CSV table of C-alpha atoms and ligand atoms in Angstrom, one decimal:
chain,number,residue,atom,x,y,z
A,9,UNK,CA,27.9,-40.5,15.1
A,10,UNK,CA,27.8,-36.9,15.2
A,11,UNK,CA,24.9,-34.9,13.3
A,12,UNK,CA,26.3,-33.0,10.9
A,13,UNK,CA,23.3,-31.2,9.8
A,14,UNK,CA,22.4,-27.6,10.6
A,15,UNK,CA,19.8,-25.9,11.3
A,16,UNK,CA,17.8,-23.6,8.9
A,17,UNK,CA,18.5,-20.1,9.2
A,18,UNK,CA,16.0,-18.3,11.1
A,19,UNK,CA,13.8,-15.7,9.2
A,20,UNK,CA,14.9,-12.5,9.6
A,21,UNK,CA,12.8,-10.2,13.1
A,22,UNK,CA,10.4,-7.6,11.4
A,23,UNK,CA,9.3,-4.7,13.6
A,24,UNK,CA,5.8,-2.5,12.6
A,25,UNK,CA,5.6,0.3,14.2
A,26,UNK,CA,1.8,1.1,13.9
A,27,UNK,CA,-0.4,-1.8,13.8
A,28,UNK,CA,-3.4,-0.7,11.6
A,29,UNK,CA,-4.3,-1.6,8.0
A,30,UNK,CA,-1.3,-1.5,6.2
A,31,UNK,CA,0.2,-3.1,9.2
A,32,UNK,CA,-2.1,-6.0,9.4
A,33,UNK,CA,-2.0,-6.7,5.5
A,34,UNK,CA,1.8,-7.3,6.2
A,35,UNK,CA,1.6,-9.3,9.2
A,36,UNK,CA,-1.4,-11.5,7.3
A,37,UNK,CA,1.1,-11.9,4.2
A,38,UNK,CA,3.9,-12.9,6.1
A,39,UNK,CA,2.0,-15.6,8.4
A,40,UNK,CA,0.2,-17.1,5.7
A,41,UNK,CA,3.7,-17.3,3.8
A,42,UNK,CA,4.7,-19.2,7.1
A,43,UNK,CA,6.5,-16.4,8.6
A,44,UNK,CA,6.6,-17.3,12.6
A,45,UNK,CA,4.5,-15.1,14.4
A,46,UNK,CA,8.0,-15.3,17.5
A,47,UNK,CA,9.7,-13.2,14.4
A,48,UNK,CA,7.4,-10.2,14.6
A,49,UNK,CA,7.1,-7.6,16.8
A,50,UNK,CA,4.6,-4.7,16.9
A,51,UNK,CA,4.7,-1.2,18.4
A,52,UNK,CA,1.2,0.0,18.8
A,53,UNK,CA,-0.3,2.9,21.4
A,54,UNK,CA,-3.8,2.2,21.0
A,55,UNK,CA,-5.3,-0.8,23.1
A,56,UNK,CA,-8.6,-1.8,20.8
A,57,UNK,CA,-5.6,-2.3,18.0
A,58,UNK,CA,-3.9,-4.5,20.1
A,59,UNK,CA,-6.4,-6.5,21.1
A,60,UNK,CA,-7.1,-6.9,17.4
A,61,UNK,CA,-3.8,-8.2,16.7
A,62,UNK,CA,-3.9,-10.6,19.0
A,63,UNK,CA,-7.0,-11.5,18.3
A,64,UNK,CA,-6.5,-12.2,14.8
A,65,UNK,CA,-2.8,-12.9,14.3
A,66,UNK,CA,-2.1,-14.0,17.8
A,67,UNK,CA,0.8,-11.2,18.0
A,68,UNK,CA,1.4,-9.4,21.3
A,69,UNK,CA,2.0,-5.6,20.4
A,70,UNK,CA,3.5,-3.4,22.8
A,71,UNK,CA,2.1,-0.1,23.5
A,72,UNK,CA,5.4,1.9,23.3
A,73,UNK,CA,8.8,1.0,21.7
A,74,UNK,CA,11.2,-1.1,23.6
A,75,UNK,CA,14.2,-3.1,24.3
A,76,UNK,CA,12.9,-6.3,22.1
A,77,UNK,CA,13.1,-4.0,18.9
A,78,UNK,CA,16.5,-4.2,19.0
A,79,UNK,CA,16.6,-7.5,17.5
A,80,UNK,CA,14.5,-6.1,13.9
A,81,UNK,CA,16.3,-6.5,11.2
A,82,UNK,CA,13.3,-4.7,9.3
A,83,UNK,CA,11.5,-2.2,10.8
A,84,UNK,CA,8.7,-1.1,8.8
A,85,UNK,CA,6.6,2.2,9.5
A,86,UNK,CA,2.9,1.8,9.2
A,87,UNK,CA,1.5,4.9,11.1
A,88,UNK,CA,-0.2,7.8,9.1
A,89,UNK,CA,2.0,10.5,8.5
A,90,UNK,CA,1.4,13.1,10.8
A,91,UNK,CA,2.3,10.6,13.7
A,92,UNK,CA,5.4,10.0,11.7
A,93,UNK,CA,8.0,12.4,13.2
A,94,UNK,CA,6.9,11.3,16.9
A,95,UNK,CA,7.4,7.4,16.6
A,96,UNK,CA,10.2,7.9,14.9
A,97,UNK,CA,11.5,9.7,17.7
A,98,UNK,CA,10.2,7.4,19.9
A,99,UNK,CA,11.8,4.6,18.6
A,100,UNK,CA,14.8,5.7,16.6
A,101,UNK,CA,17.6,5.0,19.7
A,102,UNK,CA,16.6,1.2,19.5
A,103,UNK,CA,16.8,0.4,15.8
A,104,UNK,CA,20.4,1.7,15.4
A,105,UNK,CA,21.1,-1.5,12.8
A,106,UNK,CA,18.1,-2.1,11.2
A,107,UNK,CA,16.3,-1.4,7.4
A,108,UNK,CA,13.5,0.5,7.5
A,109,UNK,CA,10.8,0.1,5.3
A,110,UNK,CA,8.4,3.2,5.2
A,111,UNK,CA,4.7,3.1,3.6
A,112,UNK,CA,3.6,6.6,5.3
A,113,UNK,CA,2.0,8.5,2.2
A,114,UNK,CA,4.4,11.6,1.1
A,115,UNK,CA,7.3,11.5,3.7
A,116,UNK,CA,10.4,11.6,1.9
A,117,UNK,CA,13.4,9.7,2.6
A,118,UNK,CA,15.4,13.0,3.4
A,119,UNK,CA,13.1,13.6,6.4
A,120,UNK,CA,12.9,10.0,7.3
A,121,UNK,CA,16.8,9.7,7.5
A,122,UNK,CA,17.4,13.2,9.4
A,123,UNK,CA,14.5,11.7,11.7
A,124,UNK,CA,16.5,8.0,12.2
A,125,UNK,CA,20.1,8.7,12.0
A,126,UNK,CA,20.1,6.1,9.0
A,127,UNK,CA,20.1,6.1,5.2
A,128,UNK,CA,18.9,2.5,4.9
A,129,UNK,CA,15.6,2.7,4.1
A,130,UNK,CA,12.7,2.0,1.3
A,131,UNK,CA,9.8,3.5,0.5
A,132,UNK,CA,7.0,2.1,-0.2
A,133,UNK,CA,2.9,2.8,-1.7
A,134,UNK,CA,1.1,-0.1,-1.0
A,135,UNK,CA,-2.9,0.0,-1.6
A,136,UNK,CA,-5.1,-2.0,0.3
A,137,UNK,CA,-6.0,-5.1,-1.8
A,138,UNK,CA,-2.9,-5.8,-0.2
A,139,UNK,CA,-5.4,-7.0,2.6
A,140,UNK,CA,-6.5,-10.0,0.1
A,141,UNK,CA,-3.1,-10.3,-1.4
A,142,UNK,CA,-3.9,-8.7,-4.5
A,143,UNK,CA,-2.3,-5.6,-3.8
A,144,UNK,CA,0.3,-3.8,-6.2
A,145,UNK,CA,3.0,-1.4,-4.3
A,146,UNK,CA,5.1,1.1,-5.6
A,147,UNK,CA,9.2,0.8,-3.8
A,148,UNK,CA,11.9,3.1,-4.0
A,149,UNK,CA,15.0,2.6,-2.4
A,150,UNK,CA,17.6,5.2,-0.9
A,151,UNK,CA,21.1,4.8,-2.4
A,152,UNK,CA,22.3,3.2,0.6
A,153,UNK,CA,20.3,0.2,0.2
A,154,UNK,CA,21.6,-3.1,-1.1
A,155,UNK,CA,20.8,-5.7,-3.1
A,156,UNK,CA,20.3,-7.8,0.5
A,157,UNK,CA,18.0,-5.4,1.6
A,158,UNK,CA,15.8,-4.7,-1.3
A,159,UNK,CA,15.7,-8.6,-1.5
A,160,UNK,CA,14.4,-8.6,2.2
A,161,UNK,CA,11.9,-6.0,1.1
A,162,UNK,CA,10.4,-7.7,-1.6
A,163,UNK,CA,10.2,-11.0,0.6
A,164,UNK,CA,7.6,-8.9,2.4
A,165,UNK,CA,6.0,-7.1,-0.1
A,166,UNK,CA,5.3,-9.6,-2.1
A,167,UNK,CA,3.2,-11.6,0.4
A,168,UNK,CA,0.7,-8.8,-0.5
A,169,UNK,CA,0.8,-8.7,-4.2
A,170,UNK,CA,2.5,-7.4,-7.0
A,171,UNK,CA,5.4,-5.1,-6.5
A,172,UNK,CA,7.0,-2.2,-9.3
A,173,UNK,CA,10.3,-0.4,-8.3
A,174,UNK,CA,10.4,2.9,-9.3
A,175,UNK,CA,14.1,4.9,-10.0
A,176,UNK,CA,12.9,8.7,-8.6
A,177,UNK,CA,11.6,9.2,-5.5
A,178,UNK,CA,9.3,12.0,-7.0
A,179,UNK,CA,7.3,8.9,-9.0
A,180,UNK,CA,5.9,7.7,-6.1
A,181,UNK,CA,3.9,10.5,-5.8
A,182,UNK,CA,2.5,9.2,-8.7
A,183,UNK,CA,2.2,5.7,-7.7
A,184,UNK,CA,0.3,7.5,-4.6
A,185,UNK,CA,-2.1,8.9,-7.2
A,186,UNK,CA,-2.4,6.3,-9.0
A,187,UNK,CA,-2.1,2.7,-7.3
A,188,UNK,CA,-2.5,3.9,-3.8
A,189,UNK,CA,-5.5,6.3,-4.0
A,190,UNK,CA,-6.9,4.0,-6.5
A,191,UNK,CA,-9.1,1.0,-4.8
A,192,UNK,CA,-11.3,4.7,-3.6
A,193,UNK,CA,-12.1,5.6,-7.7
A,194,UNK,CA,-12.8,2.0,-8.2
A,195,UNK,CA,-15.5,1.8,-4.7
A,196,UNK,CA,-17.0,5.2,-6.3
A,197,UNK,CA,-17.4,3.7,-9.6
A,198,UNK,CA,-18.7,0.8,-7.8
A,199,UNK,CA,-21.8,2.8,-5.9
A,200,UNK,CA,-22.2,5.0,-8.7
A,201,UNK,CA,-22.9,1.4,-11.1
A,202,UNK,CA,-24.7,0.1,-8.1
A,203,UNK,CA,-27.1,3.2,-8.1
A,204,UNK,CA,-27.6,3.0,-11.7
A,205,UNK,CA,-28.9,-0.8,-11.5
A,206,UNK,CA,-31.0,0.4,-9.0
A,207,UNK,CA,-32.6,3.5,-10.6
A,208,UNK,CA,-33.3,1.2,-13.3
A,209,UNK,CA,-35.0,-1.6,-11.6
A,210,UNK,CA,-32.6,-4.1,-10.4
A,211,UNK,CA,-32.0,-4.9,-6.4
A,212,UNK,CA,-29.3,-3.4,-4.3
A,213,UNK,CA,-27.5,-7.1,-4.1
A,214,UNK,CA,-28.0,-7.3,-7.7
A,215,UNK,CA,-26.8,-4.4,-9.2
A,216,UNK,CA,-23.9,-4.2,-6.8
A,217,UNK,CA,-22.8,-8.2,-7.3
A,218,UNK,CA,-23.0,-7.5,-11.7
A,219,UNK,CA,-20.8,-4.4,-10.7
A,220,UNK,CA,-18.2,-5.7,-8.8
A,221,UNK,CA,-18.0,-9.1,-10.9
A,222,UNK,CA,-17.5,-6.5,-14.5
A,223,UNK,CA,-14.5,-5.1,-12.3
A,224,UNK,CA,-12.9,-8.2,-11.8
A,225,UNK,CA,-13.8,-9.6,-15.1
A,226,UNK,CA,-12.8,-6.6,-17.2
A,227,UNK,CA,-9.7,-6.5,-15.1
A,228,UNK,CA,-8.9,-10.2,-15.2
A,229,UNK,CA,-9.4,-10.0,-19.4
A,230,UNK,CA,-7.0,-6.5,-19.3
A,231,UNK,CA,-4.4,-8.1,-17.1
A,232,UNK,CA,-4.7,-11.2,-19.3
A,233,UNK,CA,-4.9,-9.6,-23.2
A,234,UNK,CA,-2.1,-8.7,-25.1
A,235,UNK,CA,-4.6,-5.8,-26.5
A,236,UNK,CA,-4.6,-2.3,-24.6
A,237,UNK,CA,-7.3,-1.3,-23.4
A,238,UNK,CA,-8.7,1.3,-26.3
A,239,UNK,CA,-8.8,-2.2,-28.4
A,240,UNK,CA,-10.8,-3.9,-25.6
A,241,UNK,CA,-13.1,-1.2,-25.5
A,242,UNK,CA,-13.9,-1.2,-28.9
A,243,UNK,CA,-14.6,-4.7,-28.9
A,244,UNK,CA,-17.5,-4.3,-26.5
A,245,UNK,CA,-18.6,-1.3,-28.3
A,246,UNK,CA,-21.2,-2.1,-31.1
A,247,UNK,CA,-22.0,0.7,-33.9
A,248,UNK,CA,-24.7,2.8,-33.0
A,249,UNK,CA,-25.3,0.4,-30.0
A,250,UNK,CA,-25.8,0.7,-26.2
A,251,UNK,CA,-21.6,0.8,-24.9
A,252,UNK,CA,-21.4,3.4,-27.8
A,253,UNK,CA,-24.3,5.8,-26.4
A,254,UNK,CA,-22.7,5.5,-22.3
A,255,UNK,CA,-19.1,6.3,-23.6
A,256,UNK,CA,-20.3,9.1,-26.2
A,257,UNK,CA,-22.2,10.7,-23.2
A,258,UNK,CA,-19.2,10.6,-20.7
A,259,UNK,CA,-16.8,11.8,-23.4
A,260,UNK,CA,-19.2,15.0,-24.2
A,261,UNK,CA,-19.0,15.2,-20.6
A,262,UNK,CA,-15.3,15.4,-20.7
A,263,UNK,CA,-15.3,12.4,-18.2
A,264,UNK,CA,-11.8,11.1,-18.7
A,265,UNK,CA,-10.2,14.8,-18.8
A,266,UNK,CA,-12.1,15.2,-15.1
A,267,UNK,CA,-10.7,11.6,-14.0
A,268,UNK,CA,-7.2,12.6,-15.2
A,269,UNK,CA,-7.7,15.9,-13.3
A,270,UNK,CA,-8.8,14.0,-9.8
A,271,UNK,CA,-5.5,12.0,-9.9
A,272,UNK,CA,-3.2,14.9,-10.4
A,273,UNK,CA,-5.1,16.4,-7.5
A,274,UNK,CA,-4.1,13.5,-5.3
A,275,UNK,CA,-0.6,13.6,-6.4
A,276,UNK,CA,-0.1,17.4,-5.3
A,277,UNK,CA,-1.3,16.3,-2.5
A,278,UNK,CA,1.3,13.9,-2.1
A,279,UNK,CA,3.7,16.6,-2.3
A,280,UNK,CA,1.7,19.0,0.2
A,281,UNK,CA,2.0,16.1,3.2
A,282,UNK,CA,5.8,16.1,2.3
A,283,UNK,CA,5.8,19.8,3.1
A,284,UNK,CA,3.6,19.6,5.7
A,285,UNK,CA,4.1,16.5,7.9
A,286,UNK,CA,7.9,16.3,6.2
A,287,UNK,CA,9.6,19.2,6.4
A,288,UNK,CA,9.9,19.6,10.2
A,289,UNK,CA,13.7,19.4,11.4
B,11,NAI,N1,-5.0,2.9,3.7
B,11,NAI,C1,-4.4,3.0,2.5
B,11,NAI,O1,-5.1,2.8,1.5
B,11,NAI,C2,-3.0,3.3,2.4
B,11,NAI,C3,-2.3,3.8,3.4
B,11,NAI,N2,-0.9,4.0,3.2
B,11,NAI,C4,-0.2,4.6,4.3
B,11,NAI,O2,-0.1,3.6,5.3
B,11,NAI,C5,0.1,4.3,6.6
B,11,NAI,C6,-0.8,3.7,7.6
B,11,NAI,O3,-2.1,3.7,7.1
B,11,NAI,P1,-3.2,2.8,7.7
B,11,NAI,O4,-2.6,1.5,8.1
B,11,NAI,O5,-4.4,2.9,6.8
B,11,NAI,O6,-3.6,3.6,9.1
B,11,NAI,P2,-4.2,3.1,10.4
B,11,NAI,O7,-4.8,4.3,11.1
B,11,NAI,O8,-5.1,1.9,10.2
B,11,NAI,O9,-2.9,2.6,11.2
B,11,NAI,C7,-1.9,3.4,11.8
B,11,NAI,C8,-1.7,2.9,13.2
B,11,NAI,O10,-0.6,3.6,13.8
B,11,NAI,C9,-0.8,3.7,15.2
B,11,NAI,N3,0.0,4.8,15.7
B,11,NAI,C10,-0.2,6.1,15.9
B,11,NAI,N4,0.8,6.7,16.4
B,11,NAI,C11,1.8,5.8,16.7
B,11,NAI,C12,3.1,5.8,17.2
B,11,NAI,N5,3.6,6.9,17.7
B,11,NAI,N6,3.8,4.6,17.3
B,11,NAI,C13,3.2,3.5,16.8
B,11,NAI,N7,2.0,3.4,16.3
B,11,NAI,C14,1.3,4.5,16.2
B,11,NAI,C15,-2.3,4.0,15.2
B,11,NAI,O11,-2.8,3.8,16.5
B,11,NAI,C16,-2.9,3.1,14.2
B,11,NAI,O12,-3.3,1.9,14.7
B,11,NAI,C17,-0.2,5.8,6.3
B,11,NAI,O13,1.0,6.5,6.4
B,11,NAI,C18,-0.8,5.9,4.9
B,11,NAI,O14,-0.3,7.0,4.3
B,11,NAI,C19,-0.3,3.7,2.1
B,11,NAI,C20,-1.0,3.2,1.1
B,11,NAI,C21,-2.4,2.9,1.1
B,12,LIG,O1,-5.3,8.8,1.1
B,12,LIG,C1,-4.1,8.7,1.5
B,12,LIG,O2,-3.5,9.7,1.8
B,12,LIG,C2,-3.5,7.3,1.6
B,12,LIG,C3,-2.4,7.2,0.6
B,12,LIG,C4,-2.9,6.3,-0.5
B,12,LIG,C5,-4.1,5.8,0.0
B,12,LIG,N1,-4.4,6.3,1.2
């Protein structure tokens, strides 16, 4: 009797060029999703990184880009974006076929494509609860992308989270500001509670485990509520009591006008890396 059956089709190769953070986020979400580690490869220079990888995901990097990329079918860029220009160069001659999947803060597409010799590619703002898989990332994809490859994109992405495609590459500046920069407002926050508790007589451990836990609870009840977030707010805020005298003092202090002001500081600086780690020919 002959078998007739065939065999699955293999997941698609995924390349990282840089193997840091954002890298390792990726590679966790796509192992613990059963990805096969044989499907992965990894360019990364620096030795301590590698050893990292290996220790923890049992991945082999290479130090500089080589023959076996030529089998990615993804190739996504996780390297800061000043290094940018270089790897690409490095590596552009071996990934003739592939998509490419970019989540370098502020380097547009135009530069990435005069940099690669190819239109195919995504955009992406990850943040790093991606590392826990709760992250939420901000895509945009070049005009030459299909519905395959954005379908291949998410498959990654969404190993780390929640995912929002947005139509203008300008809004991921934005996303940048917002979403990516974010997990930093919501650590100062957290020492800034955590020093309160403390000036007021409560432990380190304490004040900082009722901090984090109001996050995730006042998160977990937004995320949850069909109510905004003005109508939540009210709800903990008694007449004349205690939530009314914090907010009234950070209003006065034109708190949420400041806030407001931070983020559209980080998002023209979004646009100042574009210029400045982007613009090169
Ligand atoms: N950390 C964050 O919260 C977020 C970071 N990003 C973006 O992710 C990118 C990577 O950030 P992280 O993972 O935090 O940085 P990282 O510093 O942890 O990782 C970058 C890695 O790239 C490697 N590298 C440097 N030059 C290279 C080259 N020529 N070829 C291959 N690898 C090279 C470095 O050795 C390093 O291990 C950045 O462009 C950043 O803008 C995006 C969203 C959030
Ligand atoms: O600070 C940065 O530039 C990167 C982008 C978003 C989070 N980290």
């Amino acid at each position: 009797m002959t078998d007739t059956r065939t065999a699955p089709p293999q997941p698609p190769c995924i390349a990282f060029i840089g193997g840091g953070n954002m890298a390792s986020a990726l590679i966790g979400g796509l192992l613990g999703r059963g990805h096969p580690a044989s499907q992965i490869e990894v360019v990364e220079p620096w030795d301590s990184a590698r050893d990292a990888l290996r220790q923890r995901f049992g991945i082999d990097a290479q130090a500089h880009a080589g023959a076996p990329l030529a089998r990615a079918q993804l190739v996504v860029w996780a390297v800061k974006p000043q290094a940018f220009q270089d790897a690409a160069q490095a590596t552009a001659a071996q990934v003739p076929q592939a998509l490419h999947l970019s989540v370098a803060a502020g380097i547009p597409t135009a530069s990435i494509a005069r940099w690669l010799g190819s239109e195919r590619i995504v955009r992406a703002m990850p943040n790093t609860p991606a590392l826990v898989g709760k992250g939420i990332t901000g895509l945009f994809a070049a005009r030459a992308v299909d519905a395959q490859g954005r379908a291949l994109v998410e498959r990654v992405i969404a190993t780390t989270g929640q995912l929002v495609w947005v139509d203008a590459e300008e809004q991921l500046d934005a996303v940048t500001a917002l979403s990516g920069s974010g997990p930093a407002y919501v650590f100062l926050f957290l020492q800034a509670m955590q020093q309160a508790g403390q000036d007021m007589g409560l432990s380190a451990a304490q004040a900082y485990q009722l901090a984090v836990a109001t996050f995730q609870g006042a998160a977990e009840l937004a995320a949850r509520s069909d109510e905004g977030p003005e109508v939540l707010r009210q709800r903990v805020t008694s007449k004349g009591g205690t939530t009314h005298a914090a907010i009234t003092h950070m209003q006065q202090q034109r708190i949420p006008e400041h806030f407001i002001a931070a983020m559209r500081a980080a998002e023209r600086r979004a646009r100042e890396l574009a210029q400045e780690f982007g613009a090169t020919p």
